[in-house]
XYZ file of C-alpha atoms in Angstrom:
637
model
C 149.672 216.425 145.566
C 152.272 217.776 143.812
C 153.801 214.644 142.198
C 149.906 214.489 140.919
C 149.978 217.776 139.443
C 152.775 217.252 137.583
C 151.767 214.540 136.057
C 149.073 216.274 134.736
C 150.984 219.217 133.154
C 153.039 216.422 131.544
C 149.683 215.048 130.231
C 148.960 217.917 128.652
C 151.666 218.849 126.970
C 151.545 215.154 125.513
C 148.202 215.890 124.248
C 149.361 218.955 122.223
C 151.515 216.435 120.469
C 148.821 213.836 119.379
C 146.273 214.715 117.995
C 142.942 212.480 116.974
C 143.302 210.687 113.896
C 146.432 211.555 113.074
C 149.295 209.208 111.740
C 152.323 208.247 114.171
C 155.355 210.597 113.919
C 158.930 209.662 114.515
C 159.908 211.863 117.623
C 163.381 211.880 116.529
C 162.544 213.141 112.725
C 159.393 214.320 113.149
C 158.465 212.005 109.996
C 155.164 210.154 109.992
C 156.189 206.224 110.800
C 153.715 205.303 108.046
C 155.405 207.307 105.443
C 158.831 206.450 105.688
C 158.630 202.987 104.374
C 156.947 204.207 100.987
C 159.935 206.595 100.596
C 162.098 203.243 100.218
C 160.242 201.695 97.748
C 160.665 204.923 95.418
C 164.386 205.147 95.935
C 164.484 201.300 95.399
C 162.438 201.887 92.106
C 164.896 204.903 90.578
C 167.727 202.318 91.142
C 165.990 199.605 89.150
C 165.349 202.338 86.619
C 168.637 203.862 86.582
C 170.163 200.106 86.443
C 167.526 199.495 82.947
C 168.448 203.162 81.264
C 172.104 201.879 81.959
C 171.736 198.368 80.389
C 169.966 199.775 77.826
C 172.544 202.131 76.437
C 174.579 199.176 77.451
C 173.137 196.997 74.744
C 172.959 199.867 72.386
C 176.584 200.636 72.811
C 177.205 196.733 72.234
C 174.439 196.726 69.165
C 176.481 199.545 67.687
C 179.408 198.197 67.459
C 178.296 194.834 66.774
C 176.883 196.870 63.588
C 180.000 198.273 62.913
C 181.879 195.313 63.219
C 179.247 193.425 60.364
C 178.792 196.540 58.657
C 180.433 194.786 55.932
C 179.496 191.107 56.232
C 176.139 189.143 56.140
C 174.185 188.448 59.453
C 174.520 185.054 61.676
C 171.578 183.278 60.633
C 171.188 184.560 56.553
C 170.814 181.933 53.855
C 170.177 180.698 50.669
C 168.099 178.168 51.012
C 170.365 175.402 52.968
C 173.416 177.171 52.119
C 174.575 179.691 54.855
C 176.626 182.723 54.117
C 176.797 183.972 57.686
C 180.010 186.359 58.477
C 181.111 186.035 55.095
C 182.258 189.742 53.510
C 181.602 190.131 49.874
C 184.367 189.024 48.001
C 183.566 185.429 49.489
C 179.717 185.847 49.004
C 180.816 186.281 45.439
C 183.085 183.861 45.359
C 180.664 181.352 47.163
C 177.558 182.321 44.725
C 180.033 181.535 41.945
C 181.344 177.883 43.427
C 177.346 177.212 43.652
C 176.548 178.072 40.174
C 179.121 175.915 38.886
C 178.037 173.333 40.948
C 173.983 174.057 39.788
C 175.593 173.554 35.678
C 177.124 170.499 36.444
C 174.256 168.352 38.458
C 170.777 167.808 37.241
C 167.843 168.372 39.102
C 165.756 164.798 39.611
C 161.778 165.360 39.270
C 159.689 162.135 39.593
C 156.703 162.388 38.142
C 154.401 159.272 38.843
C 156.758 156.436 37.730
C 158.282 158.669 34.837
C 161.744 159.488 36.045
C 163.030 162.928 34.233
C 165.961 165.165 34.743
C 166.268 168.891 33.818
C 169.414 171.369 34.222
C 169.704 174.826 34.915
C 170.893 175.255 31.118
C 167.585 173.537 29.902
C 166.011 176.092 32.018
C 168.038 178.699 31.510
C 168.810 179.880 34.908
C 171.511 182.691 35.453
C 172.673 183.990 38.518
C 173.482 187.719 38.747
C 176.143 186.986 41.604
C 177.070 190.234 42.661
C 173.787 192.047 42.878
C 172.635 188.663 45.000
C 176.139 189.426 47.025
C 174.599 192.832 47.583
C 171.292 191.468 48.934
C 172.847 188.951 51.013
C 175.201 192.144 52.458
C 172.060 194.486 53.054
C 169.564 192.232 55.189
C 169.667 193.583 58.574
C 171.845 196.974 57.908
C 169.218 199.111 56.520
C 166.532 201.113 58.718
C 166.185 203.343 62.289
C 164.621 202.421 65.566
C 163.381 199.042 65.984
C 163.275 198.876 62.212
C 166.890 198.618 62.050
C 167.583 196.906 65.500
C 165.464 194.074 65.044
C 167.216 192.060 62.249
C 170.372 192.445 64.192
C 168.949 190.621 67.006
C 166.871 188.110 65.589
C 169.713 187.357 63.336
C 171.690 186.030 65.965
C 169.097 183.321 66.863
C 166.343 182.850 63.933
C 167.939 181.368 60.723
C 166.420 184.202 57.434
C 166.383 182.744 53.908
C 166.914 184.745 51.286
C 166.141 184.856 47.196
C 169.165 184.949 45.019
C 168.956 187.833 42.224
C 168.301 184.994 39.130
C 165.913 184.527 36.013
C 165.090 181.900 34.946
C 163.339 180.740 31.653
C 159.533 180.880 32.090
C 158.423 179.466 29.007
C 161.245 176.453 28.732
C 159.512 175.956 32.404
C 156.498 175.655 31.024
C 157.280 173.770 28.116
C 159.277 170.940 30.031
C 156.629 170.420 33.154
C 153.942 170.280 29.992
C 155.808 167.834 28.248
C 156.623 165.654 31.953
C 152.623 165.863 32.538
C 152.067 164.418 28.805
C 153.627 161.252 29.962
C 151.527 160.881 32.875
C 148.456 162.706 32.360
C 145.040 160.756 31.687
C 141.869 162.381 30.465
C 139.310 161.361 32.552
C 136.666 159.653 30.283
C 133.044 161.416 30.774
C 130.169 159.444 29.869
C 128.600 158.835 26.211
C 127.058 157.392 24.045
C 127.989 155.523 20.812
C 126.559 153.930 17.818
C 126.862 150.519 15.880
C 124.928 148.716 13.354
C 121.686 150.374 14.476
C 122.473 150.049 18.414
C 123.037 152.725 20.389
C 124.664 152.008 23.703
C 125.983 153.800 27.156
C 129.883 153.496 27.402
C 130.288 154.553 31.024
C 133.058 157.495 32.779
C 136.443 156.172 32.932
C 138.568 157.996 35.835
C 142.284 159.919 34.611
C 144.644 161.269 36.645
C 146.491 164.850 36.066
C 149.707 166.775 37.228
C 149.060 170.301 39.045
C 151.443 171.218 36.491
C 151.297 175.171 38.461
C 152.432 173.342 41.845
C 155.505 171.535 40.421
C 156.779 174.285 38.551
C 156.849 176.413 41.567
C 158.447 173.349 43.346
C 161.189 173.147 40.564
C 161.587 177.208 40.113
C 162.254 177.373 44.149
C 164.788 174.086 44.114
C 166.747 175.890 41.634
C 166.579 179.203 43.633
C 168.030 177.818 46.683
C 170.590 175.602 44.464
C 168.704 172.603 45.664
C 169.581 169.387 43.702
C 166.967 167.273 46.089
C 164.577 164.854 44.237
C 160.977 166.408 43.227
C 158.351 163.777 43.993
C 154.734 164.142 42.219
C 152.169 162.533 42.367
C 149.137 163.126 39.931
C 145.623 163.892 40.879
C 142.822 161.570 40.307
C 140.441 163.116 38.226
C 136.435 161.424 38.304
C 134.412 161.548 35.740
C 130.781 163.122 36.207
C 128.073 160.723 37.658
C 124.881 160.213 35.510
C 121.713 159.661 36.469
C 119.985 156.688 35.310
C 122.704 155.477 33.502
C 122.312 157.203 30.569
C 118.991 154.955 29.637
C 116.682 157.793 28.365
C 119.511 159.340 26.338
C 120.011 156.061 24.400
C 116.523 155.658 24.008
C 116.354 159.482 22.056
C 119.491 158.685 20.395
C 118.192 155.780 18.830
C 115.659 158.078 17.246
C 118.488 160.428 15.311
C 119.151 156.820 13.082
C 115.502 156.251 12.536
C 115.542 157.689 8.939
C 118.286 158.240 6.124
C 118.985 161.986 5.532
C 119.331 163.736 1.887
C 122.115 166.271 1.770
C 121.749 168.608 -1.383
C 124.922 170.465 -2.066
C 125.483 173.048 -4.849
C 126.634 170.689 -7.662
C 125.084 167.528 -6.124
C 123.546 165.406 -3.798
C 124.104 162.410 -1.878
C 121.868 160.431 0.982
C 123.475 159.573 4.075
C 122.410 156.202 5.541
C 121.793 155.492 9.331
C 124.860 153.362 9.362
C 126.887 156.723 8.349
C 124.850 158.761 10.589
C 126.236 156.372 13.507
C 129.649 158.393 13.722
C 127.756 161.793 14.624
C 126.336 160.050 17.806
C 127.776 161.640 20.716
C 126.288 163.006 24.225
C 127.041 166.071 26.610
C 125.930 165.896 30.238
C 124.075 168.926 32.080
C 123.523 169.140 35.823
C 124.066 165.324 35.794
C 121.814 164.158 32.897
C 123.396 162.159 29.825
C 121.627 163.789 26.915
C 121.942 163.424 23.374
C 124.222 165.467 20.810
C 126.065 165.484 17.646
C 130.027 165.048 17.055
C 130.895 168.497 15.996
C 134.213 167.485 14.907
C 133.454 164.436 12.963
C 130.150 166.594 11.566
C 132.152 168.959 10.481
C 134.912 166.562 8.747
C 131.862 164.757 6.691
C 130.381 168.197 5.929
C 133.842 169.227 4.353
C 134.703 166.236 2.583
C 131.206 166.391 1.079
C 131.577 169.415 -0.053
C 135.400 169.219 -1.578
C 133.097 167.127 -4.360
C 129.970 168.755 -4.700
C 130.792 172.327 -4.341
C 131.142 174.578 -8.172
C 134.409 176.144 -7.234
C 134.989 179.584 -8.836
C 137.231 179.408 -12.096
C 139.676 182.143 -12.539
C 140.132 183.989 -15.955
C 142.152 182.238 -18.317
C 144.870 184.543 -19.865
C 147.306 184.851 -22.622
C 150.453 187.130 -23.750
C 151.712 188.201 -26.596
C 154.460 190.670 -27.700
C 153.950 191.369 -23.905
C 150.150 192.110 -23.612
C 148.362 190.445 -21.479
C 144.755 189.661 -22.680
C 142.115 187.533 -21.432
C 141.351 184.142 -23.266
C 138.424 183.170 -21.190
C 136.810 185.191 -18.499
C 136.322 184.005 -14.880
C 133.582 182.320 -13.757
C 131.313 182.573 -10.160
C 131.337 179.647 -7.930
C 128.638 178.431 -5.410
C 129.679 176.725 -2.402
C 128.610 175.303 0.507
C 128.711 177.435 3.457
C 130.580 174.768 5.863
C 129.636 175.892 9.225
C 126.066 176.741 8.468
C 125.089 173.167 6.715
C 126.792 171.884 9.766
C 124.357 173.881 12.030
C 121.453 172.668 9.671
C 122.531 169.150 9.988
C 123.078 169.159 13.983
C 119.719 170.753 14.446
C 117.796 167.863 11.935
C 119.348 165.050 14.263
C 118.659 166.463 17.588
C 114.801 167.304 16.160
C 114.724 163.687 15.720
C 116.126 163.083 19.074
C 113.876 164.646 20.732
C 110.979 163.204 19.105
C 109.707 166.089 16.470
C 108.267 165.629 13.289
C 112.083 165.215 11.068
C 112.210 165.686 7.244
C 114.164 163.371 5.152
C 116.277 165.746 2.819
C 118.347 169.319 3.625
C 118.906 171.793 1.240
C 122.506 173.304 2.409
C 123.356 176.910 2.836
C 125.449 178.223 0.352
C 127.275 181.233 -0.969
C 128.571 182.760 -4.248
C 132.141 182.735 -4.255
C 133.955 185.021 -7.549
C 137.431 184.730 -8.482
C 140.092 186.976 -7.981
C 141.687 185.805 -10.784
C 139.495 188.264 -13.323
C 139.134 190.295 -16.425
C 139.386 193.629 -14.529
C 142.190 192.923 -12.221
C 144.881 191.820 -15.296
C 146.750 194.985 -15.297
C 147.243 194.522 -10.987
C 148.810 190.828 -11.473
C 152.506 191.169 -11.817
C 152.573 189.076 -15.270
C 155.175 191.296 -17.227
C 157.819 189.367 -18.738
C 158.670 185.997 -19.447
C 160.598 184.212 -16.444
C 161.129 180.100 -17.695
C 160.648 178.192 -20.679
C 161.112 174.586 -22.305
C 160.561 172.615 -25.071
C 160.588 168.870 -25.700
C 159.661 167.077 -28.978
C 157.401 163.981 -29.587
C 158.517 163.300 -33.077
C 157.434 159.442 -34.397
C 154.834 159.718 -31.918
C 151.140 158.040 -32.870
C 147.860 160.302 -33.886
C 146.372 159.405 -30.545
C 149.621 160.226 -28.128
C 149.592 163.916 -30.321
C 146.184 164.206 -29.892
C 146.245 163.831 -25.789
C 149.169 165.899 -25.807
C 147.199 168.827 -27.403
C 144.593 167.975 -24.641
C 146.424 168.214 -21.786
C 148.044 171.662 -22.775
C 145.050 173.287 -23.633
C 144.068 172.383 -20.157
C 146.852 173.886 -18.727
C 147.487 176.821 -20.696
C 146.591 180.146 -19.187
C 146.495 179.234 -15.874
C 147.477 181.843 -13.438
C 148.610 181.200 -10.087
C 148.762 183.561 -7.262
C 152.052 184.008 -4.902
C 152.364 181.142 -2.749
C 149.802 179.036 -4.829
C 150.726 175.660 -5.903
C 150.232 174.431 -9.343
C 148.796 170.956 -10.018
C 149.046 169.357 -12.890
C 146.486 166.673 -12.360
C 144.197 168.924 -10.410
C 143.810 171.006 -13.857
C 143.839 168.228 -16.613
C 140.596 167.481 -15.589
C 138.777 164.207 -15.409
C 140.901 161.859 -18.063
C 138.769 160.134 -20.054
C 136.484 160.538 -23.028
C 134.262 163.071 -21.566
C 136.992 165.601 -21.491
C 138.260 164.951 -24.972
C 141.049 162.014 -24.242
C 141.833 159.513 -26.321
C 143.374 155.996 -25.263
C 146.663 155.216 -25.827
C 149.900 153.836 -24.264
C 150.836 153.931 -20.510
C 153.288 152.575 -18.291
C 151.120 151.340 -15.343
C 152.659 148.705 -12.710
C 154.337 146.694 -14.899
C 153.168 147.190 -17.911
C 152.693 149.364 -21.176
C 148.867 148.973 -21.665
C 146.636 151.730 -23.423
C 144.294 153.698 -21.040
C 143.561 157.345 -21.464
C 145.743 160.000 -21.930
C 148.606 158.213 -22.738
C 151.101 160.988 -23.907
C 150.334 163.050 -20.886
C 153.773 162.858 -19.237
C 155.316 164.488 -22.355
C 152.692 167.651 -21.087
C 154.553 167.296 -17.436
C 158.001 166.653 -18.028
C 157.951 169.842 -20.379
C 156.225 171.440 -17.607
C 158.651 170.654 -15.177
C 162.019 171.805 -16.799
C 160.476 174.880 -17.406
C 159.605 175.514 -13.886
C 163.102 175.000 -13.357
C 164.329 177.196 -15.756
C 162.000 180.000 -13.930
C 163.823 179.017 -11.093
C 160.334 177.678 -8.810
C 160.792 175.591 -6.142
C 159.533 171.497 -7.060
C 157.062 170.317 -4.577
C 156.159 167.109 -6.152
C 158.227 164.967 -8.734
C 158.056 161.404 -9.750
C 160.556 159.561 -12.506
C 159.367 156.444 -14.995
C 159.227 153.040 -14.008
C 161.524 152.617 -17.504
C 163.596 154.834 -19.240
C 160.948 156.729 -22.211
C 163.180 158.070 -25.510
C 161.508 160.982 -25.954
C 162.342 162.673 -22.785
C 165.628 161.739 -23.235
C 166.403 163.849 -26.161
C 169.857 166.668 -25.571
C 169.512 165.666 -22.018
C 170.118 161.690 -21.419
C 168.281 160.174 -18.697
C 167.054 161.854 -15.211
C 164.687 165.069 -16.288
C 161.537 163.562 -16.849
C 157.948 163.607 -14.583
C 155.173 161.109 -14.942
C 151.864 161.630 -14.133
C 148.680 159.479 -13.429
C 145.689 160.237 -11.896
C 144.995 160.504 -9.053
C 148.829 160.108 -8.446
C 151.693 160.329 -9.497
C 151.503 164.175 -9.691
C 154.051 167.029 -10.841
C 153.925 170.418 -9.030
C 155.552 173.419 -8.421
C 155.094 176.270 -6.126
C 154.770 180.356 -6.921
C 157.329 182.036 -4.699
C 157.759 184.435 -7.239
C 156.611 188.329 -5.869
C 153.625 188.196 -8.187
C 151.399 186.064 -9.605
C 152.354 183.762 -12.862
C 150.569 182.627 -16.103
C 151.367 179.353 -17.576
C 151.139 179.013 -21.711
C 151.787 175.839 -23.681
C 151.267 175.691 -27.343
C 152.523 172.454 -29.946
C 154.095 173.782 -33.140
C 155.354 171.040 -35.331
C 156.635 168.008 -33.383
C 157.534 170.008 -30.457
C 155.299 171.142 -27.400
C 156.645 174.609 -25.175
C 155.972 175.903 -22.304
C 156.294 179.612 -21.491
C 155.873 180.911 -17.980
C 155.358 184.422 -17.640
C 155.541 186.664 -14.171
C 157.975 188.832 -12.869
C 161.863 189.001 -12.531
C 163.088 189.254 -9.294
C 166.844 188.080 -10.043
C 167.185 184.610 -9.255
C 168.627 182.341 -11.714
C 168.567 178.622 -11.969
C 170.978 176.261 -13.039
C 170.558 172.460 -13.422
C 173.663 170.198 -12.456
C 173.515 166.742 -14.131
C 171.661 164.667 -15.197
C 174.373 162.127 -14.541
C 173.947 158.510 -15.046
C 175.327 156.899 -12.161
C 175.249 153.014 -13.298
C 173.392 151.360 -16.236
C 171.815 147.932 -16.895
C 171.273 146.097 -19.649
C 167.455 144.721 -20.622
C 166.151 141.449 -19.672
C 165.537 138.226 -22.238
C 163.065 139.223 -24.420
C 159.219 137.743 -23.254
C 156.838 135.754 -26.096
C 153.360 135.497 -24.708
C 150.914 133.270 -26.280
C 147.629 134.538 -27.106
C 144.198 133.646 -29.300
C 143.824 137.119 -30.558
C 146.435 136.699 -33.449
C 146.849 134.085 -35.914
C 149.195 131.174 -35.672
C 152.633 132.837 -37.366
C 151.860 136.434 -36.166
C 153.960 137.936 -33.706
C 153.485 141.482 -32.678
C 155.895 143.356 -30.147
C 153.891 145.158 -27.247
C 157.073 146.774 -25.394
C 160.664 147.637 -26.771
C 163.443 146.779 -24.615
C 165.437 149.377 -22.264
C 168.580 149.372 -20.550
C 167.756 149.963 -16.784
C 170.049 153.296 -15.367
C 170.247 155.467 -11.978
C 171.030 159.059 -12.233
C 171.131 162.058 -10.471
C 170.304 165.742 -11.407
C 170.864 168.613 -8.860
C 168.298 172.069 -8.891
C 169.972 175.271 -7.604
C 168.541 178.833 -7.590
C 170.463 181.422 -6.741
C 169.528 185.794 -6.173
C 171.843 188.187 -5.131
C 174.729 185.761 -5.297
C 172.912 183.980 -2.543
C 171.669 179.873 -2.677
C 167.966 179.940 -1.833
C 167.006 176.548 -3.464
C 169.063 173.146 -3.727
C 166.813 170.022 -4.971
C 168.299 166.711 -6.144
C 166.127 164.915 -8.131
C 167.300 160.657 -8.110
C 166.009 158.786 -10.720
C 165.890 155.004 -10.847
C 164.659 153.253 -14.006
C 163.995 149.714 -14.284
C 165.802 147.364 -16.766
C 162.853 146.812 -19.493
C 162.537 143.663 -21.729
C 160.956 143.652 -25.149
C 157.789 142.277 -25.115
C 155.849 140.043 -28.184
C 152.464 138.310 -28.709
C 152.563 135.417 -30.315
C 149.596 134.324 -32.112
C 147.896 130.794 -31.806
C 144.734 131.051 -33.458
C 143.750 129.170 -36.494
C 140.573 129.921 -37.794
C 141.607 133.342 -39.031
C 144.100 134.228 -42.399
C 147.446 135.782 -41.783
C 147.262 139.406 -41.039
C 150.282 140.844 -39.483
C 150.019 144.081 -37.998
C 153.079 146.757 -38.008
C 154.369 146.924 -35.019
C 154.201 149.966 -33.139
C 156.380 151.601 -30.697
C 154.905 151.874 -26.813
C 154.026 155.724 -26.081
C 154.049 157.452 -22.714
């Protein structure tokens, strides 16, 4: 009983100790068995934390002074292009950048475009490396920043290669210029569909394809080789470039285009008029596409080219007032006229708009009145005083004595053509231009002329005595000579005080003599004749140049051929008459120079070669007509 009873008090103090729910307790600790494990884990996660805060300041630590250590070098891993600079300190970046630029002078980049082979070096493109600020670059990567900022180039420098730009400049526009110049060589226009016209037909000439350099991609290609001192080859290929697709191939176009040559078409111009045939309307035939369709249109270029060569001949040009000087007045001898000319782009517009009328089947007329406008010259009564003609700048005289009535005659002509003329600064006299048309309707008389080879009358023979005078009197004003042409033969009248070498023939429409204004203000040209002598005067203002004329010197001389008898029916047996005198043949050489200030700012050399000229006679053969000699008479020019 007892044994049972204690038991029992044993049981319940046990059951003080556990209670219902409750978790298991360690009797020794008195620490719940379920908690103790969890307790591990957390002391086992501090020492994994610990063991990361440690590593971490580890690697800072080592990241420190693995910044110190390359505070002054570039990064593992840092480039130029191919060329590595890793661990290198300044002095042998610089030195480095320096070996590569010499290298970069001395090789030339290869570009192949298409099958054109080309070369271009860092001179042609002017490429200069600034070798210390790209030293500093190189030296900076990686060492500037905080945090992860700054730590990250560090690391990835040690394992991911970093290429950088060299500090250089480069020539854009020689860039430009040489990849232009490489695509000219390869580059095709594509060919778009059109039309064209001949004798009466018009037919479809179909696209052609064209290829084309991206000249944007292989400039970039050939700016970054030189960047990264890259000497490798530059392959490029060029782009095919289609032409547009038509519809229909072109039929219904040709079939309105044919309708723009159905009718000739009047043009009336200011001074005159002229009818253009179909057959000259067939170079206007052109076509312009639109969403696909071929239709018709007119060459603007070639319209606009007929338009102005039309009107160089039919326009009445303005004519400037015609002035004189004495005892240093200027006066007017004739005032200045109005012109009326055709406005070019309008009549172009007027013509364009006729032919595409007819193209598209409206009613067409068969003549065009062209737009025009009143043009007035600047060269007028009221504007004398504002011209710059002050003083006299050039002057020269020639004579013509034992010349005929007719060669005097012309010669009076031609200089009261060209006498008060006025030409502007930077104008450029003519001589031909202002003698007018040379024949009887102007006043001209025939008479002797070298032409080819022969003396024959025509004309305004004489006229060269008008030009040659003309022309050393330009160079006495000290004007630059744009146009000069020698004799075929030496002439004796130019050859007067000077020998050989100073003369300037003139025929229309060329040979021509002229000179250019380059004088500060504008010029007036007077001629006169005063006994056997014709002068020129040309009158503007001083601006200190002076002129001197070295020469003429006669080089080499040859004598005249055998003299030449021709027979002829238009004398009578026994009468000769001589046509042409004989001349020695001679090449000579006469030098221009104007100086101003002491300075040379004109140097012309005028060379003259004159052919060796035989006398010339016709001998007469015909019977039926008494003995008449005729005086000879000596050929005029």
């Amino acid at each position: 009983m007892k044994k049972n009873a204690i038991n029992a008090v044993g049981a319940k103090d046990e059951a003080k100790n556990i209670q219902i729910g409750a978790d298991p307790v360690d009797q020794t600790t008195g620490e719940s068995i379920q908690t103790k494990p969890e307790r591990g884990r957390r002391k086992r996660r501090a020492r994994l934390v610990l063991i990361g805060v440690l590593a971490a300041l580890a690697i800072v630590m080592l990241l420190d002074v693995y910044a110190i250590a390359m505070a002054n070098r570039v990064l593992p891993g840092v480039r130029i292009g191919s060329t590595s600079f890793a661990n290198l300190a300044k002095p042998e970046v610089v030195a480095k950048m320096q070996q590569l630029t010499e290298q970069a002078k001395t090789k030339k980049l290869a570009v192949a475009v298409a099958i054109k082979d080309k070369t271009l070096s860092s001179d042609e493109l002017g490429f200069s490396l600034d070798a210390l600020a790209t030293a500093d670059k190189l030296l900076a990567y990686g060492h500037k920043g905080s945090g992860l900022t700054g730590v990250w180039p560090l690391i990835s420098s040690l394992f991911v290669s970093q290429s950088v730009s060299p500090v250089a400049t480069l020539n854009e526009d020689r860039l430009t210029t040489w990849v232009s110049d490489a695509a000219k060589e390869v580059d095709q226009p594509e060919q778009q569909p059109t039309l064209t016209a001949n004798g009466g037909t018009v037919s479809f000439v179909p696209g052609k394809e064209g290829q084309r350099i991206d000249q944007a991609a292989l400039a970039a290609v050939i700016k970054q080789r030189f960047l990264a001192f890259s000497m490798a080859q530059v392959k490029v290929e060029p782009m095919t470039v289609k032409p547009t697709e038509i519809a229909d191939q072109g039929q219904a176009a040709v079939t309105s285009a044919t309708l723009m040559l159905k009718a000739p078409l009047k043009l009336v111009f200011p001074g005159g008029a002229t009818t253009l045939k179909p057959s000259q309307l067939e170079p206007l035939i052109s076509a312009q596409i639109e969403r696909g369709q071929l239709n018709p249109a007119v060459d603007q270029d070639k319209l606009h080219g007929l338009i102005d060569d039309l009107a160089t001949s039919y326009d009445v040009e303005a004519i400037g007032a015609r002035l004189k000087i004495d005892n240093g007045q200027v006066s007017v001898l004739s005032d200045s006229k109005a012109g009326v000319v055709t406005d070019r782009s309008a009549a172009a517009d007027q013509v364009s708009k006729e032919l595409l009328a007819r193209a598209s089947g409206q009613a067409s007329v068969t003549s065009l009145t062209l737009a025009s406008k009143k043009v007035d010259s600047d060269i007028s009564a009221a504007g004398v005083a504002n011209l710059g003609i002050k003083e006299l700048i050039g002057t020269a005289t020639t004579s013509f004595v034992g010349s005929p009535q007719n060669r005097i005659h012309n010669i009076k002509t031609g200089v009261s053509f060209l006498t008060g003329i006025v030409i502007k600064p930077g104008e450029e006299f003519s001589t031909i231009k202002l003698l007018g048309n040379i024949d009887g309707s102007t006043g001209y008389l025939p008479e002797l002329v070298i032409k080819e080879n022969a003396t024959i009358p025509e004309f305004g023979g004489g006229l060269c005595q008008v030009s040659t005078t003309l022309f050393r009197a330009a160079m006495n004003a000290g004007l630059p000579i744009t146009a000069r042409t020698n004799h075929s033969y030496r002439v004796p009248y130019y050859e007067v005080g000077v020998g050989p070498g100073l003369d300037a023939t003139v025929y229309s429409p060329k040979p021509d003599f002229k000179f250019k204004n380059d004088s500060p203000g504008a010029i007036l040209v007077q001629g006169y004749v005063s006994g056997n002598n014709v002068s020129f005067e040309i009158y503007g203002t001083k601006d200190g140049r002076q002129s001197q004329i070295v020469g003429p010197s006669t080089l080499s001389t040859a004598p005249p051929p055998d003299s030449i008898y021709t027979d002829t029916d238009t004398l009578p047996v026994g009468v000769t008459k001589q046509t042409d005198h004989a001349h020695p043949g001679a090449t000579t050489t006469a030098t221009y120079i104007v100086r101003r200030d002491g300075k040379e700012i004109n140097r012309q050399v005028f060379s003259s070669h004159y052919k060796p000229w035989p006398a010339k006679f016709l001998v007469g053969t015909k019977t039926d007509v008494p003995a008449d000699q005729p005086a000879d008479q000596p050929p005029a020019q």
